[in-house]
CSV table of C-alpha atoms and ligand atoms in Angstrom, one decimal:
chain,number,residue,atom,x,y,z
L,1,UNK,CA,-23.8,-9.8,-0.9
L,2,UNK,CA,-25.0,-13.4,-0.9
L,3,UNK,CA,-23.7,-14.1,-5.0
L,4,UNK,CA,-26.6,-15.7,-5.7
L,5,UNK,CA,-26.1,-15.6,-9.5
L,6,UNK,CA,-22.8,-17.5,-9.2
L,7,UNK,CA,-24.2,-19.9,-6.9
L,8,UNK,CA,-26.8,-20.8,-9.4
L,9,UNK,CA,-23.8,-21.3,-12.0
L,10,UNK,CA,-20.8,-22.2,-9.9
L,11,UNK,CA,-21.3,-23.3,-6.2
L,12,UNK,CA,-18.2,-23.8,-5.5
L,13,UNK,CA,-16.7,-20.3,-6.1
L,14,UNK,CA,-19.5,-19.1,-4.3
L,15,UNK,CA,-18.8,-21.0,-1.3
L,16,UNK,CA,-15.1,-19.5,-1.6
L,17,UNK,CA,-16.3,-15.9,-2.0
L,18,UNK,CA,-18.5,-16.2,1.1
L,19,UNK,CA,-15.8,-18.2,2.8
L,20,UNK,CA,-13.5,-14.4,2.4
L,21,UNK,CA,-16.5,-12.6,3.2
L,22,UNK,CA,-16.7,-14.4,6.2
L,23,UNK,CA,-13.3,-14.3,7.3
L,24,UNK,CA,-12.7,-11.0,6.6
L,25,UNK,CA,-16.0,-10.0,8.5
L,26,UNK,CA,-14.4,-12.4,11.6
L,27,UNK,CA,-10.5,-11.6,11.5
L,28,UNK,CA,-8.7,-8.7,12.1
L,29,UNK,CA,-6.9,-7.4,8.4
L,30,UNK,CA,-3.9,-6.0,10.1
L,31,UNK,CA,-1.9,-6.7,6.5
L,32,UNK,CA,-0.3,-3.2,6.2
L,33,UNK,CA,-1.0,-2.7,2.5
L,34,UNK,CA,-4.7,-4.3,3.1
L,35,UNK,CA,-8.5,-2.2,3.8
L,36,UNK,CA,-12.0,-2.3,2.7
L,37,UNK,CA,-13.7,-0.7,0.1
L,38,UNK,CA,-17.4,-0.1,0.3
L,39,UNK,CA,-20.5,-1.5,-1.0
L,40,UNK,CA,-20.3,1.6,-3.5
L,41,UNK,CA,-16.5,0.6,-5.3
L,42,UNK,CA,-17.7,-3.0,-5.1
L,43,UNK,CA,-20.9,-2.4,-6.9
L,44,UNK,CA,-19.1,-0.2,-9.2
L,45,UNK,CA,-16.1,-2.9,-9.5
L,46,UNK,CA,-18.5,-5.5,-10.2
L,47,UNK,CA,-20.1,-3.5,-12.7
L,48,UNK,CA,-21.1,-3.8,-16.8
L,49,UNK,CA,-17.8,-1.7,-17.4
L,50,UNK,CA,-16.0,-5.1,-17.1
L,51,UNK,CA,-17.3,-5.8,-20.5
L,52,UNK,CA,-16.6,-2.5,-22.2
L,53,UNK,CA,-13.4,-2.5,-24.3
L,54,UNK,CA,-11.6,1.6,-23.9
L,55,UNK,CA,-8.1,1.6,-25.3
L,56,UNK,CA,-6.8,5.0,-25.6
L,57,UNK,CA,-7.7,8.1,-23.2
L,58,UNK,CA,-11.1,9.7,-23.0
L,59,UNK,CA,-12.3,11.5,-26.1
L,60,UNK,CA,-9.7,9.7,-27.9
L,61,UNK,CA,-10.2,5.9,-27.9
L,62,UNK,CA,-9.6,3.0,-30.4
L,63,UNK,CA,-13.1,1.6,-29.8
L,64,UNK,CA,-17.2,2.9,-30.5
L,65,UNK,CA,-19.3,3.3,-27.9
L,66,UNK,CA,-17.3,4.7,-25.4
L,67,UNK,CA,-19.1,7.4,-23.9
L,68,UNK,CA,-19.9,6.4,-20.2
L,69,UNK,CA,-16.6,5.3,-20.3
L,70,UNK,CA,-15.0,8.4,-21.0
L,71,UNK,CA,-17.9,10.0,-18.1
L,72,UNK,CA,-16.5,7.2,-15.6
L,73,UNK,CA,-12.8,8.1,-16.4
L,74,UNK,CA,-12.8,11.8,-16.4
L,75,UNK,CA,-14.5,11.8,-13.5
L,76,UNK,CA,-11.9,9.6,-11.8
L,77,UNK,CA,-9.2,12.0,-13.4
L,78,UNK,CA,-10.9,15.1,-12.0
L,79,UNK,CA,-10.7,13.8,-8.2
L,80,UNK,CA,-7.4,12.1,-8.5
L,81,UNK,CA,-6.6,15.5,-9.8
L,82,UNK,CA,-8.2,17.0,-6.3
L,83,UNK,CA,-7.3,14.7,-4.2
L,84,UNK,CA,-3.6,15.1,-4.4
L,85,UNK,CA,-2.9,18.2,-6.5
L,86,UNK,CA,-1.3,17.0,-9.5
L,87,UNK,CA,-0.9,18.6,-13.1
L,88,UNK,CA,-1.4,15.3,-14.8
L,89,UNK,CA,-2.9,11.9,-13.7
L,90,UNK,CA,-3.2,8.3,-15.6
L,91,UNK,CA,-6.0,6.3,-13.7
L,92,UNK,CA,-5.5,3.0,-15.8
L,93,UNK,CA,-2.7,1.1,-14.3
L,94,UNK,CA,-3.7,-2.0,-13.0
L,95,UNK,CA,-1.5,-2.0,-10.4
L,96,UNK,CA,1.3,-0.3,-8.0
L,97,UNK,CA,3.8,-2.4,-10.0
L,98,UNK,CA,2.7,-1.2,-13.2
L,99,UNK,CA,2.2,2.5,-12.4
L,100,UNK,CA,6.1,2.3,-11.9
L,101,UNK,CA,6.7,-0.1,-15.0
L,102,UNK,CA,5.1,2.9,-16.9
L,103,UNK,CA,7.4,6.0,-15.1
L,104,UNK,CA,10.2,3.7,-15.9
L,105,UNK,CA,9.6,2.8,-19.2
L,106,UNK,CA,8.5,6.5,-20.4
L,107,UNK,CA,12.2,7.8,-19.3
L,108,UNK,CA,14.5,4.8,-18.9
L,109,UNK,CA,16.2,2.5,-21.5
L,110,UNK,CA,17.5,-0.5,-20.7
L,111,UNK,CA,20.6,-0.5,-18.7
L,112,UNK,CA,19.8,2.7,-17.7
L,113,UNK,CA,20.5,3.0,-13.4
L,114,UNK,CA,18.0,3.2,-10.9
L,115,UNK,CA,18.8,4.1,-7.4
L,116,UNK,CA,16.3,2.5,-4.4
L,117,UNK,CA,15.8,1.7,-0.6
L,118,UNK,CA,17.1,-2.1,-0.1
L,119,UNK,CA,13.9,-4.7,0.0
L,120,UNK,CA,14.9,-5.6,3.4
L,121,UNK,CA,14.7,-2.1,4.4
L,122,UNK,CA,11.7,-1.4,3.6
L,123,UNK,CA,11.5,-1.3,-0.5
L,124,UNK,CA,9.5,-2.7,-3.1
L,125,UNK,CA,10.4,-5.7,-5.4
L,126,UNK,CA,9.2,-2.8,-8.1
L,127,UNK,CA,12.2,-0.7,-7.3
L,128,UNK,CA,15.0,-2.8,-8.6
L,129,UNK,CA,14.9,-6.6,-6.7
L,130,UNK,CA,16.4,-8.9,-8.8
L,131,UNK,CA,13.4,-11.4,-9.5
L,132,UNK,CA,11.3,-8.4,-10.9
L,133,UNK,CA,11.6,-7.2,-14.2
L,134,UNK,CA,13.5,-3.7,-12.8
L,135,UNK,CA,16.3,-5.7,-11.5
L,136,UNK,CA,16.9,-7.6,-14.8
L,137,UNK,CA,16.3,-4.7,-17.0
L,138,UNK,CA,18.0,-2.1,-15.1
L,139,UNK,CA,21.2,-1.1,-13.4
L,140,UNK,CA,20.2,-1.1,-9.5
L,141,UNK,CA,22.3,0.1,-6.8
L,142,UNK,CA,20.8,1.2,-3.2
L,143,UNK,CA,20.4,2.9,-0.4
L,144,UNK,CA,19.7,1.9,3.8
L,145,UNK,CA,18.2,3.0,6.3
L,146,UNK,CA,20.4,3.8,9.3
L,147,UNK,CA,20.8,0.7,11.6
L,148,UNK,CA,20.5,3.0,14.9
L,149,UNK,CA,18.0,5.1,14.2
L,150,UNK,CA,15.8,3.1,11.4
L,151,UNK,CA,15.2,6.6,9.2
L,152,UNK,CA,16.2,6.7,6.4
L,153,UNK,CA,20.1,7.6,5.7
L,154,UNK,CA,19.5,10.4,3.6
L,155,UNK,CA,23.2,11.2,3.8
L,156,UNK,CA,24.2,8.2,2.8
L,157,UNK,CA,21.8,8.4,-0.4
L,158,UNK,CA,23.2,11.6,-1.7
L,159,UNK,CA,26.9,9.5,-1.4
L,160,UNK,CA,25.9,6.6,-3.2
L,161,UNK,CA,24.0,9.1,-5.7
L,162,UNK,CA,26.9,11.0,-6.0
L,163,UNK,CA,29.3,7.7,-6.9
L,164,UNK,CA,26.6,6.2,-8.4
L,165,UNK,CA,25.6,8.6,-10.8
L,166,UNK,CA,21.4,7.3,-11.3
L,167,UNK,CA,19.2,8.3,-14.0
L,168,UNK,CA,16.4,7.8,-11.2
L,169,UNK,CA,15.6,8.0,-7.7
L,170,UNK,CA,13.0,6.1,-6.1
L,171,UNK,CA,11.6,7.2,-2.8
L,172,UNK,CA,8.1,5.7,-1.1
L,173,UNK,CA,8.2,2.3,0.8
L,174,UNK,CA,6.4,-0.5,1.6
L,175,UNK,CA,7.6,-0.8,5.5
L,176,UNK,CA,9.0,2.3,6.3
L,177,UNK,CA,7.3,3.5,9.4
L,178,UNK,CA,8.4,7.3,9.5
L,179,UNK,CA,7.7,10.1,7.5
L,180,UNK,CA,9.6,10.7,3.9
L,181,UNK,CA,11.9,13.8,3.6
L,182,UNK,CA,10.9,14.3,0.2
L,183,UNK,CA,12.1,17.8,-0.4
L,184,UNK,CA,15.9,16.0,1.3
L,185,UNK,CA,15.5,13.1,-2.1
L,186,UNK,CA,14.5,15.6,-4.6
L,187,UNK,CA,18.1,17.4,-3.9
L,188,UNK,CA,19.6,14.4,-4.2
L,189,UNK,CA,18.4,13.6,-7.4
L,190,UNK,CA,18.9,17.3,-8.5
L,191,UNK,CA,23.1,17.3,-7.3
L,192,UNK,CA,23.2,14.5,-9.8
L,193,UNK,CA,20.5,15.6,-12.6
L,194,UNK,CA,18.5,12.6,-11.6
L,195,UNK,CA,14.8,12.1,-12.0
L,196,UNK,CA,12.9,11.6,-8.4
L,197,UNK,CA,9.6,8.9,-8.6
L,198,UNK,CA,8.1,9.1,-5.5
L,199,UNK,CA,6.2,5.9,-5.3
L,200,UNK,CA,3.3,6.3,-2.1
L,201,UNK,CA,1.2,3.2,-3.0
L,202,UNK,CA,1.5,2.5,1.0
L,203,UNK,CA,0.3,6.4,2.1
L,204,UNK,CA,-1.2,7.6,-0.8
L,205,UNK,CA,-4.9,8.2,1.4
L,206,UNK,CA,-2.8,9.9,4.0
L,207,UNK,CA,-1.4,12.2,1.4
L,208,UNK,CA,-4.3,12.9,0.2
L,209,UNK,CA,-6.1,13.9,3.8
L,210,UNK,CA,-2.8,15.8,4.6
L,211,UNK,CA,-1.9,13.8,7.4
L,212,UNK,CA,1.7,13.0,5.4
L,213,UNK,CA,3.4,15.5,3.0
L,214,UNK,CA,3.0,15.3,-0.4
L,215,UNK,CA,5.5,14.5,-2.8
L,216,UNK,CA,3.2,15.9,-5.9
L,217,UNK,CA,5.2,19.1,-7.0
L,218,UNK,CA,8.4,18.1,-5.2
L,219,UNK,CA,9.2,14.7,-6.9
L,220,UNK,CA,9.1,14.5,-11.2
L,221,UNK,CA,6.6,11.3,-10.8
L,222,UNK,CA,4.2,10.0,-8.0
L,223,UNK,CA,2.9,6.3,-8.3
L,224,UNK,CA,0.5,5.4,-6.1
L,225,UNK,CA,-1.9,2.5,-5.0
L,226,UNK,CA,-5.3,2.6,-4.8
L,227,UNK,CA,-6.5,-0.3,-2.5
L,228,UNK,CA,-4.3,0.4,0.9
L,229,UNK,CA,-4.8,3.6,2.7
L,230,UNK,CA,-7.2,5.2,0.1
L,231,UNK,CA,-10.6,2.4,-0.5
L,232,UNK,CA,-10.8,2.9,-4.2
L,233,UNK,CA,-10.5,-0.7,-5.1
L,234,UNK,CA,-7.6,-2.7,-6.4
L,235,UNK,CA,-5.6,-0.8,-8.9
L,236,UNK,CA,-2.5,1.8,-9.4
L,237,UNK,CA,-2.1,5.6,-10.1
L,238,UNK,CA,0.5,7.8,-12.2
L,239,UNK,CA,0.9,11.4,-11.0
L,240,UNK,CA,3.3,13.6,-13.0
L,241,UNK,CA,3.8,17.2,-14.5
L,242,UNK,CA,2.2,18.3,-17.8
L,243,UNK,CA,5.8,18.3,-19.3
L,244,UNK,CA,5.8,14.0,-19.1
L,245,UNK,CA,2.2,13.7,-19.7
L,246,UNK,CA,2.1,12.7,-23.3
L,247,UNK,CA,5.1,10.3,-22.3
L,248,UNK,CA,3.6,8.7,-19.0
L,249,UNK,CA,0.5,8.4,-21.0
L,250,UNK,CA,2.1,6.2,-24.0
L,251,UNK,CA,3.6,4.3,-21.3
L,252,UNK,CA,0.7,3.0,-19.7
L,253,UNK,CA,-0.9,2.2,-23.2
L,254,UNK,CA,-0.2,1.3,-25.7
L,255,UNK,CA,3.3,0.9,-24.1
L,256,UNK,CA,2.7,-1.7,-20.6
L,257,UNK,CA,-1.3,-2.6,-21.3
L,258,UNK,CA,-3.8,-3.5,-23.5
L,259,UNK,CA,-7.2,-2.1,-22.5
L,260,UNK,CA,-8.0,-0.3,-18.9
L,261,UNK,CA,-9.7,-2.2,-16.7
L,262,UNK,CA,-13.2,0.2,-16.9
L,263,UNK,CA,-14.9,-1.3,-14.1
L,264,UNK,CA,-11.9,-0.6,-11.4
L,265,UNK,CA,-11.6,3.0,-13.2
L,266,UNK,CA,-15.3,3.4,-11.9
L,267,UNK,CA,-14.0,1.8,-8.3
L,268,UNK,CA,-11.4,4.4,-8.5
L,269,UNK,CA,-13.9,7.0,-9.2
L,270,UNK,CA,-16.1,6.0,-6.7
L,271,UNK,CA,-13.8,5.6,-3.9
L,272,UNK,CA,-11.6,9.3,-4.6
L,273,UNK,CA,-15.3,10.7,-5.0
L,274,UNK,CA,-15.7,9.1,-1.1
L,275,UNK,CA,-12.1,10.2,-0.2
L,276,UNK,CA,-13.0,13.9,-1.2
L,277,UNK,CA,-15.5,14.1,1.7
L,278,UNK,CA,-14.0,15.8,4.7
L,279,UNK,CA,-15.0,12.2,7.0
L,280,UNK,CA,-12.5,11.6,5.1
L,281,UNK,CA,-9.4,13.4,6.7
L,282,UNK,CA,-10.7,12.4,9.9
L,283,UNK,CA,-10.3,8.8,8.9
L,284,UNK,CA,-6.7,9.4,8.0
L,285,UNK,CA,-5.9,10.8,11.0
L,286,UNK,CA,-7.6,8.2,12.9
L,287,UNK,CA,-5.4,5.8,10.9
L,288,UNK,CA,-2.5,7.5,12.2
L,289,UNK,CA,-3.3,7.7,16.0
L,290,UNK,CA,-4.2,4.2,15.8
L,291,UNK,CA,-0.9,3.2,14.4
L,292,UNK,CA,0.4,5.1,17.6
L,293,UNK,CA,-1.6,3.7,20.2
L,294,UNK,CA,-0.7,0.2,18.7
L,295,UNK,CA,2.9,1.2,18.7
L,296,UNK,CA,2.8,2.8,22.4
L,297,UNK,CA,1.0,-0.3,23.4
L,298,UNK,CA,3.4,-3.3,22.1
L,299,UNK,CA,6.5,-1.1,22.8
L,300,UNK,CA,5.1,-0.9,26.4
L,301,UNK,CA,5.3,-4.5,26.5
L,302,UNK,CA,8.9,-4.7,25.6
L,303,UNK,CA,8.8,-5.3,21.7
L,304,UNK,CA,11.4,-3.4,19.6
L,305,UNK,CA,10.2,-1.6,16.9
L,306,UNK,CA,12.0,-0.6,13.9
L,307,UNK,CA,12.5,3.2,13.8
L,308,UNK,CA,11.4,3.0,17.6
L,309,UNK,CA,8.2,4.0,16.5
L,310,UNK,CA,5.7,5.0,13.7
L,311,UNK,CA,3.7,8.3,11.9
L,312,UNK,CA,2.1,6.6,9.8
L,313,UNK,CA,-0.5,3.7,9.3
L,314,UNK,CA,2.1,0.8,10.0
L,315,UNK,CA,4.9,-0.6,13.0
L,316,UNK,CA,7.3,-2.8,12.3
L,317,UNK,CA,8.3,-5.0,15.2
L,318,UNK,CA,11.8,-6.8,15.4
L,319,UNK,CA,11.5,-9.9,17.1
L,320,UNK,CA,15.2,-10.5,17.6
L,321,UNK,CA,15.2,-8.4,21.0
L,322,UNK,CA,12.5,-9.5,22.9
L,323,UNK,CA,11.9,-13.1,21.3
L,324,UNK,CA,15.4,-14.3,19.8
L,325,UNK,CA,13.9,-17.6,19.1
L,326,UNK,CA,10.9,-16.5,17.7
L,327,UNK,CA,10.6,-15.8,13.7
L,328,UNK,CA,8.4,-13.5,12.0
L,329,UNK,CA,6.3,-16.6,10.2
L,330,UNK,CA,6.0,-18.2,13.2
L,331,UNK,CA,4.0,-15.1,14.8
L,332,UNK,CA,2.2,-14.7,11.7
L,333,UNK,CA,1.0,-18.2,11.8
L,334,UNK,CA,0.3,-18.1,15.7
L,335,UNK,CA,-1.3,-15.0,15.2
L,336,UNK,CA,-3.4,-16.1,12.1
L,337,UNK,CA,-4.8,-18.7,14.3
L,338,UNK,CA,-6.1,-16.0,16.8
L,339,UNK,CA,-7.6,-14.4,13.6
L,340,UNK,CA,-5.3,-11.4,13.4
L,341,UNK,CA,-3.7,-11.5,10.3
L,342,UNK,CA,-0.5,-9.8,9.5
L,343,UNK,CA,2.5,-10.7,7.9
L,344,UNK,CA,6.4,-11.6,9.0
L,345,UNK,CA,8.4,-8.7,7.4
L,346,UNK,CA,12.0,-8.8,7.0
L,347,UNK,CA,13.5,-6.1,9.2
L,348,UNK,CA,16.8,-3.6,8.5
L,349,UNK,CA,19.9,-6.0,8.9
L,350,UNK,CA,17.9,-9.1,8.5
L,351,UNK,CA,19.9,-12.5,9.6
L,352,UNK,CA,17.0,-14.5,8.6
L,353,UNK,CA,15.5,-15.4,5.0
L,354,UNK,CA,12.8,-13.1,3.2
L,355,UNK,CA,10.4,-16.5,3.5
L,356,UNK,CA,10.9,-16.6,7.6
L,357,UNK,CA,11.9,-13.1,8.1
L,358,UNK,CA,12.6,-11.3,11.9
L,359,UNK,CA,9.5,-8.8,12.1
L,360,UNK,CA,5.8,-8.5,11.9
L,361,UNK,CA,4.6,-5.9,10.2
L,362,UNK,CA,1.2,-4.5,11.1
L,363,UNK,CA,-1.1,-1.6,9.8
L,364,UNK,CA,-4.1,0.2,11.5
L,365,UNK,CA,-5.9,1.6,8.1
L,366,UNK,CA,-8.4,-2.1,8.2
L,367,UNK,CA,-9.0,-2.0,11.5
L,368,UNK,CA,-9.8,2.1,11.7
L,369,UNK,CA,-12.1,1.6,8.5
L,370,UNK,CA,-14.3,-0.7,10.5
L,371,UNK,CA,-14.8,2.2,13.4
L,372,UNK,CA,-11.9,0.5,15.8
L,373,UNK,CA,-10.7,3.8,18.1
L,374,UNK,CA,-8.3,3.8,20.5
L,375,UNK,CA,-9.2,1.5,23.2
L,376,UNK,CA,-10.1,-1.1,20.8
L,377,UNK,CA,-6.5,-0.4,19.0
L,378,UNK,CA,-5.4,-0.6,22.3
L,379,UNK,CA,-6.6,-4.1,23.2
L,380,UNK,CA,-5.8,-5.5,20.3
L,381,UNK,CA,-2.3,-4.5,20.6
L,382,UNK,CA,-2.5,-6.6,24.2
L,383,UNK,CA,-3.9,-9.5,21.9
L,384,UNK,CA,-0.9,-9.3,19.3
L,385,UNK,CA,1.4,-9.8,22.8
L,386,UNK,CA,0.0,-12.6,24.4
L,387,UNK,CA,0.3,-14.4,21.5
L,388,UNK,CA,3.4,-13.5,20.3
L,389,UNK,CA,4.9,-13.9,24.0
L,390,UNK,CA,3.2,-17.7,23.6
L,391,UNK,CA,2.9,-18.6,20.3
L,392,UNK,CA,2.7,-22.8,21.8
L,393,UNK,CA,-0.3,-22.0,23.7
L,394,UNK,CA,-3.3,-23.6,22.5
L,395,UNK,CA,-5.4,-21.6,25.3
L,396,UNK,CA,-3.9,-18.7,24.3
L,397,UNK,CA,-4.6,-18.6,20.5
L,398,UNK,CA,-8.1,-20.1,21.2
L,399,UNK,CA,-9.0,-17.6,23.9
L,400,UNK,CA,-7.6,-14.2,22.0
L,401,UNK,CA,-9.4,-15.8,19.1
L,402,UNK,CA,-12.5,-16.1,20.5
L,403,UNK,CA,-12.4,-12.2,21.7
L,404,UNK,CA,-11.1,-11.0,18.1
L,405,UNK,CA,-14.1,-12.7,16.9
L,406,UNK,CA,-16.4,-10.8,19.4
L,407,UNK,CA,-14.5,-7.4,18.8
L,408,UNK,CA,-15.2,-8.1,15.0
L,409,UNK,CA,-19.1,-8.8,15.8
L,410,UNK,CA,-19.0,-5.3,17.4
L,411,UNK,CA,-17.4,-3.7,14.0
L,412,UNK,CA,-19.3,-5.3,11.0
L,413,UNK,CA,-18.0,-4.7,7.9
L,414,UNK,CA,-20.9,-5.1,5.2
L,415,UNK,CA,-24.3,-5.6,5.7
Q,1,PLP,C1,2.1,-2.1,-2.5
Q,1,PLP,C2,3.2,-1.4,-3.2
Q,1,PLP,C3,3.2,-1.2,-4.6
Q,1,PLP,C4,2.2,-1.7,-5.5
Q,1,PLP,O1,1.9,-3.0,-5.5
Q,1,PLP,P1,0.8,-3.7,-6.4
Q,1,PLP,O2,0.6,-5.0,-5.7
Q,1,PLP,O3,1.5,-3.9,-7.7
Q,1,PLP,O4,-0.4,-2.9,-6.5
Q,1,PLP,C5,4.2,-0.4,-5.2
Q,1,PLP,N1,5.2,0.1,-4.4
Q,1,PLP,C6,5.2,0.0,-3.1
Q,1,PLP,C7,6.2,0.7,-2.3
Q,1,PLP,C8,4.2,-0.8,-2.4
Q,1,PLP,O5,4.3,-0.9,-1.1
């Protein structure tokens, strides 16, 4: 991986790609929604698909020469299709945000009310926020978590359903530490005739190793992402029944996008083909014993988590106990310089702004891709502490950096 053809044409963007593909061999990707794909989905990414024009669906496209194409796509159909179980998949969405841009658009008309989880809760600017298109388009309204516990108040969703009367429910969340209840949403939706997308870009490789429940057959839709806790490369995934097929379908083209992006259809393919593999499962659940042994380990040193807890791939720490004068950016910076990188997260009943929120937010799927077990989850959750207990050290940041570094060395990523 030393891009010697675009050195030869462009030094300087070579020097920025092995720039990343040093840092991210020498810093711990602790970014909840972040992994790393293998040499395989970034061969096939960087492929001569990129130059291969595929409207339409295979067998049925608007250009010639779309054979290996179509092989590429089917293929990556016929996984997804194994992976999580569902009647119908659409593999061409370029994104999480546009998987749901395409369930919204093949049901919903403008104006039409979609019921979500508040950002600050753990929800997704896709679900309604006001600077994405959802929020302009659509009639929002939402729903909490509960302050005490940090679950989700599924009580107080079938109230606001109820008075609220949505066309859609969202479920699936993008800092939500516990496991979704989707079977409590679906009757939600169904006491007020509803539709129920369960969007599980964050989980979508636990679903798929069984480690979390599946929404597919509960919920009417299921987006997903295909670069967090799956490593199929950058991308997003519809899921649906046969009945919305031909309407999810027309959504994602010609309705939201132009042509698919063929070469991350072949990452796709290539990393469900590697998720289908049973070291697969055993990944997920390391994931998910990692998260715990992070959460079990920074709890231990007095940090509040959100939900108290996780069972899934992420925590969510609220500083605003333990470190009142401490913001989540300020961690995240402090912490970047020890070259563990993870993000400030805004926390349930936030008193700070989305840009310098209350909480860090860290993941374990990164850090368990690169072979870290316990012990090493264990340590690193000691690292996270002595920096965030002493964020003005100089000694501190440059000594946990330093060890990061060496803990890296021990886990290479690529050759
Ligand atoms: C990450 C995420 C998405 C997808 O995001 P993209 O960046 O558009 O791929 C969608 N929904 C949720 C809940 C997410 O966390």
């Amino acid at each position: 991986m030393d891009h010697e053809h675009v050195r030869e044409v462009d030094p300087a963007v070579a020097d920025a790609l092995a720039g990343e593909r040093d840092r991210q061999e020498q810093t711990l990707a602790m970014i909840a929604s972040e992994n790393h794909v293998s040499e395989a989905v970034l061969e096939a990414q960087g492929s001569v698909l990129t130059n291969k024009y595929a409207e339409g669906y295979p067998g049925s496209r608007y250009y010639a020469g779309c054979e290996y194409a179509d092989e590429v796509e089917e293929l990556a159909i016929e996984r997804a299709k194994e992976l999580w179980g569902a009647e119908h998949v659409n593999v061409q969405p370029h994104s999480g945000t546009q998987a749901n841009q395409a369930v919204y658009y093949s049901v919903l008309e403008p104006g039409d009310k979609i019921l979500s989880l508040e950002l600050n809760h753990g929800g997704h600017l896709s679900h309604g926020h006001p600077a994405n298109f959802t929020g302009q388009l659509y009639d929002v309204e939402q729903y909490e978590v509960d302050p005490e516990s940090g679950y989700i108040d599924y009580e107080g969703l079938r109230d606001t359903a109820e008075s609220f009367d949505p066309d859609i429910i969202v479920s699936g969340y993008s800092a939500y530490p516990r496991t979704v209840d989707w079977e409590e949403i679906q009757a939600a939706a169904d006491a007020v005739d509803a539709y129920h997308l369960a969007d599980i870009a964050h989980i979508t490789g636990l679903v798929a190793a069984g480690v979390h429940p599946s929404p597919v057959g509960v919920a009417d839709f299921v987006t997903g992402s295909t670069h967090k806790t799956i490593r199929a490369g950058r991308g997003g995934i519809v899921m649906c029944d046969a009945e919305f097929a031909d309407d999810v379908d027309a959504a994602v083209f010609p309705g939201g996008q132009g042509g698919p992006l063929m070469h991350n259809v072949a990452g796709k393919a290539v990393g469900f083909k590697e998720a289908l593999q049973p070291e697969f499962e055993e990944y997920a659940r390391n994931v998910v014993d990692n998260a715990e042994v992070l959460a079990e380990t920074l709890r231990e040193h007095g940090l509040s988590l959100v939900s108290g807890g996780t069972d899934n791939h992420l925590v969510l720490a609220d500083l605003r106990d333990s470190h009142p004068d401490l913001s989540g950016g300020e961690a995240e910076d402090a912490l970047a310089a020890a070259n563990i990188v993870l993000n400030g997260n805004t926390v349930p009943g936030e008193t700070r702004s989305p840009f310098d929120p209350s909480g860090i937010r860290a993941g374990t799927a990164g850090l368990t891709t690169r072979g870290f077990d316990a012990d090493a989850v264990e340590e690193v959750g000691e690292l996270i502490y002595r920096v965030v207990d002493d964020v003005d050290s100089d000694d501190v940041i440059y000594e946990v950096g330093e060890r990061v570094v060496e803990l890296c060395e021990a886990h290479p990523l690529y050759e």
